[in-house]
Amino acid sequence: MEDNHHFNAGTGSNLTVAGTVECDASIMNSAEDFGAIGATSGIKNPIKAAYRILLGSQETDPHGRIPPMLVSGNTPSDLAVDPSEMITSKARSEWERWKTVIQTEQQPYGVTNDNIVQDTVGAILCTVDGEVAAGVSSGGILLKPTGRIGEAACFGAGCWASGARDSLNAVACSISGAGEMIMRAFLAKELAESVRRPDCDAHEEIERTLNKFIDMCARRGSDHANAGVILIVAEHHEDGVVRPRLWCGFTTQSFAVAYATSMDSPPKAVILRRPNRESDKSGLYITSLPLS
Amino acid sequence: MEDNHHFNAGTGSNLTVAGTVECDASIMNSAEDFGAIGATSGIKNPIKAAYRILLGSQETDPHGRIPPMLVSGNTPSDLAVDPSEMITSKARSEWERWKTVIQTEQQPYGVTNDNIVQDTVGAILCTVDGEVAAGVSSGGILLKPTGRIGEAACFGAGCWASGARDSLNAVACSISGAGEMIMRAFLAKELAESVRRPDCDAHEEIERTLNKFIDMCARRGSDHANAGVILIVAEHHEDGVVRPRLWCGFTTQSFAVAYATSMDSPPKAVILRRPNRESDKSGLYITSLPLS
């Protein structure tokens, strides 16, 4: 997805105020190993760099240094490309348009929230044995300051994975939306932990956690409580079989999700749309998609 | 303290594997506003840069952009100095000595944990009205990879402040130690939240939270569960007076702390030492210092 120009991740990312691409990405596994890369320029696939940090964090240093979880900036590596190759003409024209709006203090004309590309990408997986992993990759918000590190690189914020332990379910989730608010809420960790009890009602737990997030945003004066979540809960049934369940929750008008299983083909892609209900003040939509 | 060559923060910081200074710092206030700077080179006082980010986060952007909480790398600003000015001869000689140890795969000779400088600095305050703030500044671990961002820049990890709300106490804390482990534990947030209930036993809560941290480190195969904490709890008494209490907790052999009040002079400085008790397996020492 980082190579697809339509997404705000890798090539095609939103540009910073300086007109550059700076990406964040992170990845986590069942053992809660974690690797993240923040505000990096010229790495074609930031998630691969994040994965390399995760692998490094599994190694023991003979001199007692603890390996990093989060690395920022340019990491010289075989993953590097010319940073300008990651700038698409669409990203450049959006940058020019908004730069003008801001410099001339115009009221944005003909631009609604729906026109603003915020398509950070996330991926989660669950094996038949109940192993889980989660990742997220983002180009961040358009015209962000250079060096800004967002939720996609922060532990507990943009993605989370925890394996089954004691009586707890395995769970993986990935989130995008209002980055700094998601960081404040430790939203990925909070969501994942809320659904680990095997007897819990996942729908209720996700609703409670996202409503808490919306309340926190309101309390801090932000009316952009944007968040979109994909979440897998791997329920261990008594017959020894793992039954993963895929949940989606979002506060935006629409949310795109694609999924596949090894038992079922071909992959499915849907754009979920929130019903317009005036009584639904929270503007929250939660649903579970059948995986088999 | 960032200007004092004896501390691992600002000038005098540990050097990265590339022989450069890269600093992390963060600051937080009663309203839970937060600003952080990560892996920055050539900013003489990283805490001032973090404070600027905090101030920026309080502003509302007319175009809906959420201001950053964490900014990495070189921020061109009036705070900048020639990065080489921040390298001290002591830091350079430690770097050379350990670089040789690592390159030649020597066993470190004549070096014990006590010789390793880990003196990250933290500061917390509480006003007579019960307003609190917390900050932390660190040069990170010696020979860290360039670009590594540690606990001192991560929300929830290196420092925390929360004002009195409903029936909860105000609290501020600042932490140093094994950075990535502190990030994993969200240790500043966990510690601060553990002591906010006015009827809680702060000693027990700090002990429980630090023991949970030590257990997590052990579970992840790390025997370096280093953490040192300063923590203020502002207890609101029935007579309307705020009585701040200063707590220290640490897993290391010693811990240096200095404190002052507007009612009492002069400032006091102490080096706390953990009693050597064989039965004390956790290697944890917690004490409260009288502020008046």
Coordinates of C-alpha atoms in Angstrom, one line a residue:
Chain A
M1 CA 0.0 0.0 0.0
E2 CA 3.0 2.3 0.6
D3 CA 3.7 2.0 -3.2
N4 CA 0.2 2.9 -4.2
H5 CA -0.1 6.6 -5.0
H6 CA -3.7 6.8 -3.7
F7 CA -2.7 6.4 0.0
N8 CA -1.1 8.8 2.4
A9 CA 1.8 6.5 3.1
G10 CA 5.2 6.1 1.4
T11 CA 5.0 7.3 -2.2
G12 CA 2.0 9.7 -2.5
S13 CA 2.3 10.9 1.1
N14 CA 1.1 14.4 2.1
L15 CA 3.9 16.9 2.0
T16 CA 5.3 18.8 4.9
V17 CA 5.2 22.6 5.1
A18 CA 8.7 22.5 3.4
G19 CA 7.3 20.4 0.5
T20 CA 9.0 17.2 1.5
V21 CA 7.8 13.7 2.2
E22 CA 8.3 12.6 5.8
C23 CA 6.9 9.2 6.9
D24 CA 6.1 7.4 10.1
A25 CA 5.5 3.7 10.5
S26 CA 5.5 1.0 13.2
I27 CA 5.0 -2.7 13.6
M28 CA 4.3 -5.0 16.5
N29 CA 4.0 -8.8 17.0
S30 CA 2.4 -11.3 19.4
A31 CA 5.3 -11.0 21.8
E32 CA 4.8 -7.2 21.9
D33 CA 8.1 -6.6 20.2
F34 CA 7.9 -3.2 18.5
G35 CA 9.8 -1.2 15.9
A36 CA 9.1 2.3 14.6
I37 CA 10.5 4.9 12.3
G38 CA 9.6 8.5 12.5
A39 CA 9.8 11.6 10.2
T40 CA 11.9 9.7 7.7
S41 CA 12.7 11.0 4.2
G42 CA 13.6 8.9 1.3
I43 CA 12.8 5.4 2.6
K44 CA 10.5 4.0 0.0
N45 CA 8.9 1.5 2.4
P46 CA 8.9 2.9 5.9
I47 CA 7.2 -0.3 7.3
K48 CA 10.3 -2.3 6.2
A49 CA 12.5 0.1 8.1
A50 CA 10.2 -0.3 11.2
Y51 CA 10.4 -4.1 10.8
R52 CA 14.2 -3.9 10.8
I53 CA 14.0 -2.0 14.1
L54 CA 11.7 -4.6 15.5
L55 CA 14.1 -7.4 14.5
G56 CA 17.0 -5.4 16.1
S57 CA 15.0 -5.1 19.3
Q58 CA 14.9 -8.9 19.6
E59 CA 18.7 -9.1 19.8
T60 CA 20.7 -8.9 23.0
D61 CA 23.6 -6.5 23.0
P62 CA 26.7 -8.0 24.6
H63 CA 27.5 -4.6 26.1
G64 CA 24.1 -4.1 27.7
R65 CA 22.8 -1.4 25.4
I66 CA 19.1 -1.7 25.0
P67 CA 18.2 -1.6 21.2
P68 CA 16.0 1.3 20.1
M69 CA 12.3 1.1 19.6
L70 CA 11.9 4.4 17.7
V71 CA 14.4 5.8 15.3
S72 CA 13.9 9.2 13.5
G73 CA 15.2 10.9 10.4
N74 CA 17.3 9.6 7.6
T75 CA 18.6 6.1 8.1
P76 CA 21.2 5.3 5.5
S77 CA 20.3 1.9 4.2
D78 CA 19.6 -0.2 1.2
L79 CA 15.9 0.9 1.5
A80 CA 16.8 4.4 0.6
V81 CA 15.6 6.2 -2.6
D82 CA 15.9 9.8 -3.9
P83 CA 13.3 11.5 -1.6
S84 CA 11.8 13.4 -4.6
E85 CA 10.8 10.1 -6.2
M86 CA 8.2 9.8 -3.4
I87 CA 6.4 13.1 -4.3
T88 CA 3.5 12.6 -6.6
S89 CA 2.0 15.3 -8.8
K90 CA -1.3 15.1 -6.8
A91 CA 0.5 15.5 -3.5
R92 CA 2.4 18.5 -5.0
S93 CA -0.7 20.2 -6.3
E94 CA -2.6 19.7 -2.9
W95 CA 0.5 21.2 -1.2
E96 CA 0.5 24.2 -3.5
R97 CA -3.2 24.8 -3.1
W98 CA -3.2 24.7 0.7
K99 CA 0.1 26.6 1.0
T100 CA -1.6 29.4 -0.9
V101 CA -4.7 29.2 1.3
I102 CA -2.5 29.5 4.4
Q103 CA -0.1 32.2 3.1
T104 CA -2.9 34.4 1.9
E105 CA -5.2 33.6 4.8
Q106 CA -8.0 32.8 2.4
Q107 CA -11.0 30.9 3.5
P108 CA -10.7 27.5 1.8
Y109 CA -13.1 27.5 -1.1
G110 CA -14.7 24.4 -2.4
V111 CA -12.8 22.3 0.0
T112 CA -14.7 20.1 2.5
N113 CA -13.4 17.6 4.9
D114 CA -14.2 14.9 2.4
N115 CA -11.6 16.3 0.0
I116 CA -8.8 16.1 2.5
V117 CA -6.8 12.9 1.9
Q118 CA -6.1 11.2 5.2
D119 CA -5.7 7.7 4.0
T120 CA -3.1 6.4 6.3
V121 CA -2.8 2.7 5.9
G122 CA -2.9 -0.1 8.5
A123 CA -2.7 -3.9 8.3
I124 CA -3.4 -6.6 10.9
L125 CA -3.1 -10.3 10.7
C126 CA -4.0 -13.4 12.7
T127 CA -2.7 -16.9 11.9
V128 CA -4.7 -20.2 12.4
D129 CA -2.6 -20.7 15.6
G130 CA -3.7 -17.3 16.9
E131 CA -0.4 -15.4 16.4
V132 CA -1.1 -11.8 15.6
A133 CA 0.7 -8.8 14.2
A134 CA -0.2 -5.2 13.4
G135 CA 1.4 -2.4 11.4
V136 CA 0.6 1.2 10.4
S137 CA 2.2 3.6 7.9
S138 CA 1.5 7.3 7.4
G139 CA 2.7 10.4 5.6
G140 CA 1.1 12.5 8.3
I141 CA -1.0 15.6 8.0
L142 CA -0.6 17.9 5.0
L143 CA 1.7 20.9 5.7
K144 CA 2.9 19.4 9.0
P145 CA 6.1 21.0 10.4
T146 CA 9.2 19.1 9.4
G147 CA 10.4 16.6 12.0
R148 CA 6.8 16.1 13.3
I149 CA 6.4 12.5 14.5
G150 CA 2.8 11.3 14.7
E151 CA 0.8 8.4 16.0
A152 CA 2.0 6.0 13.4
A153 CA 5.5 5.9 15.0
C154 CA 4.5 6.0 18.7
F155 CA 4.3 3.0 20.9
G156 CA 0.7 2.4 22.1
A157 CA -0.8 4.9 19.6
G158 CA -1.0 3.7 16.0
C159 CA -0.9 0.0 16.3
W160 CA -0.9 -2.8 18.9
A161 CA -0.6 -6.6 19.0
S162 CA -0.7 -8.9 22.0
G163 CA -0.7 -12.7 21.8
A164 CA -3.0 -14.9 23.9
R165 CA -1.8 -15.1 27.5
D166 CA -3.3 -16.8 30.5
S167 CA -7.0 -16.5 29.7
L168 CA -6.7 -13.5 27.5
N169 CA -7.5 -13.3 23.8
A170 CA -4.9 -12.4 21.2
V171 CA -5.6 -9.1 19.6
A172 CA -4.2 -6.8 16.9
C173 CA -5.3 -3.4 15.9
S174 CA -4.3 -0.5 13.6
I175 CA -5.6 3.1 13.7
S176 CA -5.5 6.3 11.8
G177 CA -7.0 9.7 12.3
A178 CA -6.2 12.7 14.4
G179 CA -2.6 11.8 15.3
E180 CA -1.8 13.8 18.4
M181 CA -5.2 13.0 19.9
I182 CA -4.6 9.3 19.2
M183 CA -1.2 9.6 20.9
R184 CA -2.8 11.3 23.9
A185 CA -5.3 8.5 24.3
F186 CA -2.8 5.7 23.8
L187 CA -5.6 4.6 21.6
A188 CA -4.3 1.4 20.0
K189 CA -3.2 0.0 23.4
E190 CA -6.4 1.0 25.1
L191 CA -8.6 -0.5 22.4
A192 CA -6.6 -3.8 22.2
E193 CA -6.6 -4.2 26.0
S194 CA -10.3 -3.5 26.2
V195 CA -11.3 -6.6 24.2
R196 CA -8.8 -9.2 25.6
R197 CA -11.2 -10.6 28.2
P198 CA -12.7 -13.7 26.5
D199 CA -16.2 -13.0 28.0
C200 CA -16.3 -9.4 27.0
D201 CA -18.7 -7.9 24.5
A202 CA -16.3 -6.5 21.9
H203 CA -18.8 -4.1 20.4
E204 CA -19.5 -2.5 23.8
E205 CA -15.8 -2.3 24.7
I206 CA -14.8 -0.7 21.3
E207 CA -17.7 1.7 21.7
R208 CA -16.8 2.6 25.2
T209 CA -13.1 3.2 24.3
L210 CA -13.9 5.3 21.2
N211 CA -16.5 7.4 23.1
K212 CA -13.8 8.0 25.8
F213 CA -11.5 9.2 23.0
I214 CA -14.2 11.5 21.6
D215 CA -14.9 12.9 25.1
M216 CA -11.2 13.5 25.6
C217 CA -10.9 15.3 22.3
A218 CA -13.9 17.5 23.2
R219 CA -12.5 18.3 26.6
R220 CA -9.3 19.5 24.9
G221 CA -11.3 21.7 22.6
S222 CA -10.8 19.6 19.4
D223 CA -13.9 18.9 17.3
H224 CA -11.8 16.7 15.0
A225 CA -12.1 13.4 17.0
N226 CA -11.3 11.5 13.8
A227 CA -10.3 7.8 14.3
G228 CA -10.7 4.7 12.1
V229 CA -9.8 1.3 13.6
I230 CA -9.4 -2.2 12.3
L231 CA -9.2 -4.8 15.0
I232 CA -8.9 -8.6 15.1
V233 CA -9.8 -10.5 18.2
A234 CA -8.6 -14.1 18.1
E235 CA -11.1 -16.0 20.3
H236 CA -9.8 -19.3 21.5
H237 CA -12.8 -21.7 21.6
E238 CA -13.1 -24.7 23.8
D239 CA -12.6 -27.1 20.8
G240 CA -9.0 -25.7 20.5
V241 CA -9.8 -23.8 17.3
V242 CA -9.0 -20.1 17.0
R243 CA -11.8 -18.0 15.6
P244 CA -10.6 -14.6 14.6
R245 CA -13.2 -11.9 14.4
L246 CA -12.6 -8.6 12.4
W247 CA -14.0 -5.4 13.8
C248 CA -14.1 -1.9 12.3
G249 CA -14.9 1.3 14.1
F250 CA -14.8 4.8 12.8
T251 CA -15.9 8.4 13.4
T252 CA -15.6 9.5 9.8
Q253 CA -18.3 9.3 7.1
S254 CA -16.7 6.4 5.4
F255 CA -14.0 3.8 6.0
A256 CA -12.3 1.5 3.4
V257 CA -11.3 -2.0 4.4
A258 CA -10.0 -5.1 2.5
Y259 CA -9.6 -8.5 4.0
A260 CA -8.7 -12.1 3.0
T261 CA -8.4 -15.5 4.7
S262 CA -6.5 -18.6 3.8
M263 CA -9.8 -20.5 3.8
D264 CA -11.7 -18.2 1.6
S265 CA -11.0 -16.5 -1.7
P266 CA -10.9 -14.1 -3.3
P267 CA -10.1 -11.1 -1.0
K268 CA -12.9 -8.7 -0.3
A269 CA -12.8 -4.9 -0.3
V270 CA -15.6 -2.7 1.1
I271 CA -16.2 0.9 1.7
L272 CA -18.2 1.1 4.9
R273 CA -20.4 4.2 5.3
R274 CA -21.8 5.6 8.5
P275 CA -25.6 5.9 8.4
N276 CA -26.7 9.5 8.8
R277 CA -28.7 9.4 12.0
E278 CA -29.4 12.7 13.7
S279 CA -29.8 11.0 17.1
D280 CA -26.4 9.4 16.8
K281 CA -24.5 12.3 18.4
S282 CA -21.3 10.5 18.8
G283 CA -20.9 9.9 15.1
L284 CA -19.5 6.5 15.8
Y285 CA -20.0 3.4 13.7
I286 CA -18.8 -0.1 14.7
T287 CA -19.3 -3.3 12.9
S288 CA -17.9 -6.8 12.6
L289 CA -17.2 -8.4 9.3
P290 CA -17.5 -12.1 8.7
L291 CA -14.2 -13.8 8.0
S292 CA -15.6 -17.1 6.9
Chain B
M1 CA 21.2 21.4 34.5
E2 CA 21.5 21.0 30.7
D3 CA 24.4 23.5 30.8
N4 CA 26.2 21.5 33.6
H5 CA 28.9 19.2 32.1
H6 CA 28.3 16.6 34.8
F7 CA 24.9 15.6 33.6
N8 CA 23.9 13.5 30.6
A9 CA 21.7 16.2 29.1
G10 CA 22.4 19.1 26.8
T11 CA 26.2 19.9 26.9
G12 CA 28.0 16.9 28.3
S13 CA 25.5 14.4 26.9
N14 CA 26.6 10.8 26.0
L15 CA 27.7 10.5 22.4
T16 CA 25.9 8.5 19.7
V17 CA 27.7 5.7 17.9
A18 CA 28.6 8.4 15.3
G19 CA 30.2 10.6 18.0
T20 CA 27.5 13.2 17.9
V21 CA 25.3 14.7 20.6
E22 CA 21.5 13.9 20.1
C23 CA 19.2 15.1 22.9
D24 CA 15.6 14.2 23.9
A25 CA 13.5 16.4 26.2
S26 CA 9.8 16.9 27.1
I27 CA 7.7 19.0 29.3
M28 CA 4.1 18.8 30.6
N29 CA 1.8 21.1 32.7
S30 CA -1.3 20.8 34.9
A31 CA -3.6 20.9 31.8
E32 CA -1.7 17.9 30.4
D33 CA -0.3 20.1 27.5
F34 CA 2.8 18.4 26.3
G35 CA 5.8 19.2 24.1
A36 CA 8.8 17.1 23.2
I37 CA 11.9 17.2 21.0
G38 CA 13.6 14.0 20.0
A39 CA 17.1 13.2 18.6
T40 CA 18.0 16.9 18.2
S41 CA 21.5 18.1 17.5
G42 CA 22.8 21.5 18.2
I43 CA 20.1 22.9 20.4
K44 CA 21.8 24.0 23.6
N45 CA 18.8 23.7 25.8
P46 CA 16.5 21.0 24.5
I47 CA 14.0 21.6 27.3
K48 CA 13.4 25.2 25.9
A49 CA 12.7 23.7 22.5
A50 CA 10.2 21.2 24.1
Y51 CA 8.5 24.1 25.9
R52 CA 8.1 25.9 22.6
I53 CA 6.3 22.9 21.2
L54 CA 4.1 22.8 24.3
L55 CA 3.2 26.5 23.8
G56 CA 2.5 25.8 20.1
S57 CA 0.2 22.9 21.0
Q58 CA -2.0 25.3 23.0
E59 CA -2.7 27.4 19.9
T60 CA -5.6 26.7 17.5
D61 CA -4.8 26.5 13.9
P62 CA -7.4 28.3 11.7
H63 CA -7.0 25.6 9.1
G64 CA -7.7 22.7 11.4
R65 CA -4.1 21.3 11.6
I66 CA -3.4 19.8 15.0
P67 CA -0.1 21.2 16.3
P68 CA 2.6 18.6 16.9
M69 CA 3.5 17.1 20.3
L70 CA 6.8 15.5 19.2
V71 CA 9.3 17.0 16.8
S72 CA 12.6 15.3 15.8
G73 CA 15.9 16.3 14.3
N74 CA 17.4 19.7 13.7
T75 CA 14.9 22.5 14.3
P76 CA 16.4 25.7 12.8
S77 CA 15.9 28.2 15.6
D78 CA 17.4 30.9 17.8
L79 CA 18.2 28.1 20.2
A80 CA 20.7 26.6 17.9
V81 CA 24.5 26.3 18.5
D82 CA 27.3 24.6 16.8
P83 CA 26.7 20.9 17.7
S84 CA 30.4 20.3 18.5
E85 CA 30.2 22.9 21.3
M86 CA 28.0 20.4 23.2
I87 CA 30.6 17.7 23.2
T88 CA 32.8 17.7 26.3
S89 CA 36.2 16.1 26.6
K90 CA 34.8 13.6 29.2
A91 CA 32.0 12.6 26.8
R92 CA 34.5 12.2 24.0
S93 CA 36.9 10.1 26.0
E94 CA 34.1 7.8 27.3
W95 CA 32.9 7.4 23.7
E96 CA 36.5 6.5 22.5
R97 CA 36.9 4.0 25.3
W98 CA 33.6 2.2 24.7
K99 CA 33.9 2.4 20.9
T100 CA 37.2 0.5 21.3
V101 CA 35.6 -2.0 23.6
I102 CA 32.9 -2.7 21.2
Q103 CA 35.0 -2.7 18.0
T104 CA 37.5 -5.1 19.4
E105 CA 34.9 -7.1 21.2
Q106 CA 36.9 -6.8 24.4
Q107 CA 35.4 -7.6 27.8
P108 CA 35.0 -4.3 29.5
Y109 CA 37.8 -4.1 32.0
G110 CA 37.6 -2.0 35.2
V111 CA 34.2 -0.8 34.3
T112 CA 31.2 -1.4 36.5
N113 CA 27.7 -0.2 36.2
D114 CA 28.6 2.5 38.7
N115 CA 31.0 4.0 36.2
I116 CA 28.5 4.4 33.5
V117 CA 27.1 7.9 33.5
Q118 CA 23.3 7.8 33.2
D119 CA 22.5 11.1 34.8
T120 CA 19.5 12.2 32.8
V121 CA 17.9 15.2 34.5
G122 CA 14.4 15.8 35.6
A123 CA 12.5 18.6 37.3
I124 CA 9.1 18.8 38.8
L125 CA 7.3 21.7 40.5
C126 CA 4.2 22.4 42.5
T127 CA 2.9 25.9 43.3
V128 CA 1.1 26.9 46.5
D129 CA -2.2 26.7 44.5
G130 CA -1.5 23.1 43.5
E131 CA -0.5 23.8 39.9
V132 CA 2.1 21.2 38.7
A133 CA 4.6 20.8 35.9
A134 CA 7.2 18.2 35.0
G135 CA 10.1 18.0 32.6
V136 CA 12.9 15.7 31.6
S137 CA 16.0 16.0 29.5
S138 CA 18.5 13.3 28.4
G139 CA 21.4 12.7 26.1
G140 CA 20.3 9.1 25.9
I141 CA 22.5 6.0 26.2
L142 CA 26.2 6.0 25.2
L143 CA 26.8 4.8 21.7
K144 CA 23.1 4.8 20.8
P145 CA 22.2 4.6 17.1
T146 CA 21.8 8.1 15.5
G147 CA 18.2 9.1 15.3
R148 CA 17.2 7.0 18.4
I149 CA 14.4 8.6 20.4
G150 CA 14.1 7.6 24.0
E151 CA 11.8 7.9 26.9
A152 CA 12.6 11.5 27.6
A153 CA 10.7 12.5 24.4
C154 CA 7.8 10.1 24.5
F155 CA 4.4 11.0 25.9
G156 CA 3.6 9.0 29.0
A157 CA 7.1 7.7 29.4
G158 CA 9.7 10.2 30.8
C159 CA 7.5 12.8 32.6
W160 CA 3.9 13.4 33.5
A161 CA 1.8 16.2 35.1
S162 CA -1.9 16.3 35.9
G163 CA -3.7 19.0 37.8
A164 CA -6.3 18.4 40.5
R165 CA -9.6 17.3 39.0
D166 CA -12.8 16.2 40.6
S167 CA -11.5 14.5 43.8
L168 CA -8.1 13.6 42.3
N169 CA -4.8 14.9 43.6
A170 CA -2.5 16.9 41.4
V171 CA 0.7 15.1 40.6
A172 CA 4.0 15.5 38.7
C173 CA 6.8 13.1 38.1
S174 CA 10.0 12.7 36.1
I175 CA 11.9 9.5 35.4
S176 CA 15.2 8.3 34.0
G177 CA 16.7 4.9 33.5
A178 CA 16.3 2.1 31.0
G179 CA 14.6 4.2 28.3
E180 CA 12.9 1.6 26.0
M181 CA 11.6 -0.3 29.1
I182 CA 10.2 2.9 30.5
M183 CA 8.6 3.6 27.2
R184 CA 7.0 0.1 27.2
A185 CA 5.7 0.6 30.7
F186 CA 4.3 4.1 30.0
L187 CA 6.0 4.5 33.4
A188 CA 5.5 8.2 34.1
K189 CA 1.8 8.0 33.3
E190 CA 1.3 4.8 35.3
L191 CA 3.1 6.2 38.3
A192 CA 1.3 9.5 38.3
E193 CA -2.1 7.9 37.9
S194 CA -1.4 5.4 40.6
V195 CA -1.1 8.1 43.3
R196 CA -4.0 10.5 42.3
R197 CA -6.6 9.0 44.6
P198 CA -6.6 11.2 47.7
D199 CA -7.0 8.2 50.1
C200 CA -4.3 6.0 48.6
D201 CA -1.1 5.0 50.2
A202 CA 1.5 6.7 47.9
H203 CA 4.3 4.5 49.1
E204 CA 2.4 1.3 48.3
E205 CA 1.2 2.6 44.9
I206 CA 4.7 3.6 43.8
E207 CA 6.1 0.3 45.0
R208 CA 3.4 -1.7 43.2
T209 CA 3.9 0.3 40.0
L210 CA 7.7 0.0 40.1
N211 CA 7.6 -3.7 40.9
K212 CA 5.2 -4.2 37.9
F213 CA 7.9 -2.4 35.8
I214 CA 10.7 -4.7 37.2
D215 CA 8.5 -7.8 36.5
M216 CA 7.9 -6.6 32.9
C217 CA 11.6 -6.1 32.3
A218 CA 12.3 -9.6 33.7
R219 CA 9.6 -11.1 31.5
R220 CA 11.2 -9.5 28.5
G221 CA 14.6 -10.9 29.4
S222 CA 16.1 -7.6 30.6
D223 CA 18.0 -7.6 33.9
H224 CA 18.6 -3.8 33.7
A225 CA 15.3 -2.7 35.2
N226 CA 16.8 0.7 36.0
A227 CA 14.5 3.5 36.9
G228 CA 14.8 6.5 39.1
V229 CA 11.7 8.6 39.9
I230 CA 11.0 12.0 41.5
L231 CA 7.3 12.5 42.2
I232 CA 5.2 15.3 43.8
V233 CA 1.7 14.6 45.1
A234 CA -0.2 17.8 45.9
E235 CA -2.7 16.7 48.6
H236 CA -5.6 19.1 48.9
H237 CA -6.4 19.2 52.6
E238 CA -9.8 20.1 54.1
D239 CA -8.5 23.5 55.3
G240 CA -8.0 24.5 51.6
V241 CA -4.3 24.3 51.9
V242 CA -2.2 22.3 49.3
R243 CA 0.4 20.1 51.0
P244 CA 2.9 18.9 48.4
R245 CA 4.8 15.7 49.2
L246 CA 8.0 14.8 47.5
W247 CA 8.6 11.1 46.8
C248 CA 11.7 9.4 45.4
G249 CA 11.9 5.8 44.1
F250 CA 14.8 4.1 42.5
T251 CA 16.2 0.7 41.6
T252 CA 19.9 1.9 41.3
Q253 CA 22.4 2.0 44.2
S254 CA 22.1 5.7 44.5
F255 CA 20.0 8.6 43.4
A256 CA 20.7 12.3 43.6
V257 CA 18.0 14.8 44.3
A258 CA 17.8 18.5 45.1
Y259 CA 14.8 20.5 46.2
A260 CA 13.7 23.8 47.4
T261 CA 10.5 25.5 48.6
S262 CA 9.4 29.1 48.7
M263 CA 8.8 28.8 52.4
D264 CA 12.1 27.2 53.3
S265 CA 15.7 28.1 52.4
P266 CA 18.4 27.3 51.4
P267 CA 17.8 24.5 48.8
K268 CA 18.8 21.0 49.8
A269 CA 20.7 18.4 47.9
V270 CA 21.0 14.8 48.9
I271 CA 22.4 11.6 47.5
L272 CA 20.1 8.8 48.5
R273 CA 21.6 5.4 48.8
R274 CA 19.8 2.1 48.8
P275 CA 20.5 0.0 51.9
N276 CA 22.2 -3.3 51.0
R277 CA 19.7 -5.9 52.2
E278 CA 20.0 -9.4 50.8
S279 CA 16.4 -10.0 51.5
D280 CA 15.4 -7.1 49.4
K281 CA 15.2 -8.9 46.1
S282 CA 13.5 -6.3 44.1
G283 CA 16.3 -3.8 44.7
L284 CA 13.8 -1.0 45.1
Y285 CA 14.0 1.9 47.5
I286 CA 11.2 4.4 48.1
T287 CA 11.2 7.4 50.4
S288 CA 9.4 10.6 51.0
L289 CA 11.4 13.8 51.7
P290 CA 10.0 16.5 54.0
L291 CA 9.3 19.8 52.1
S292 CA 8.7 21.9 55.2

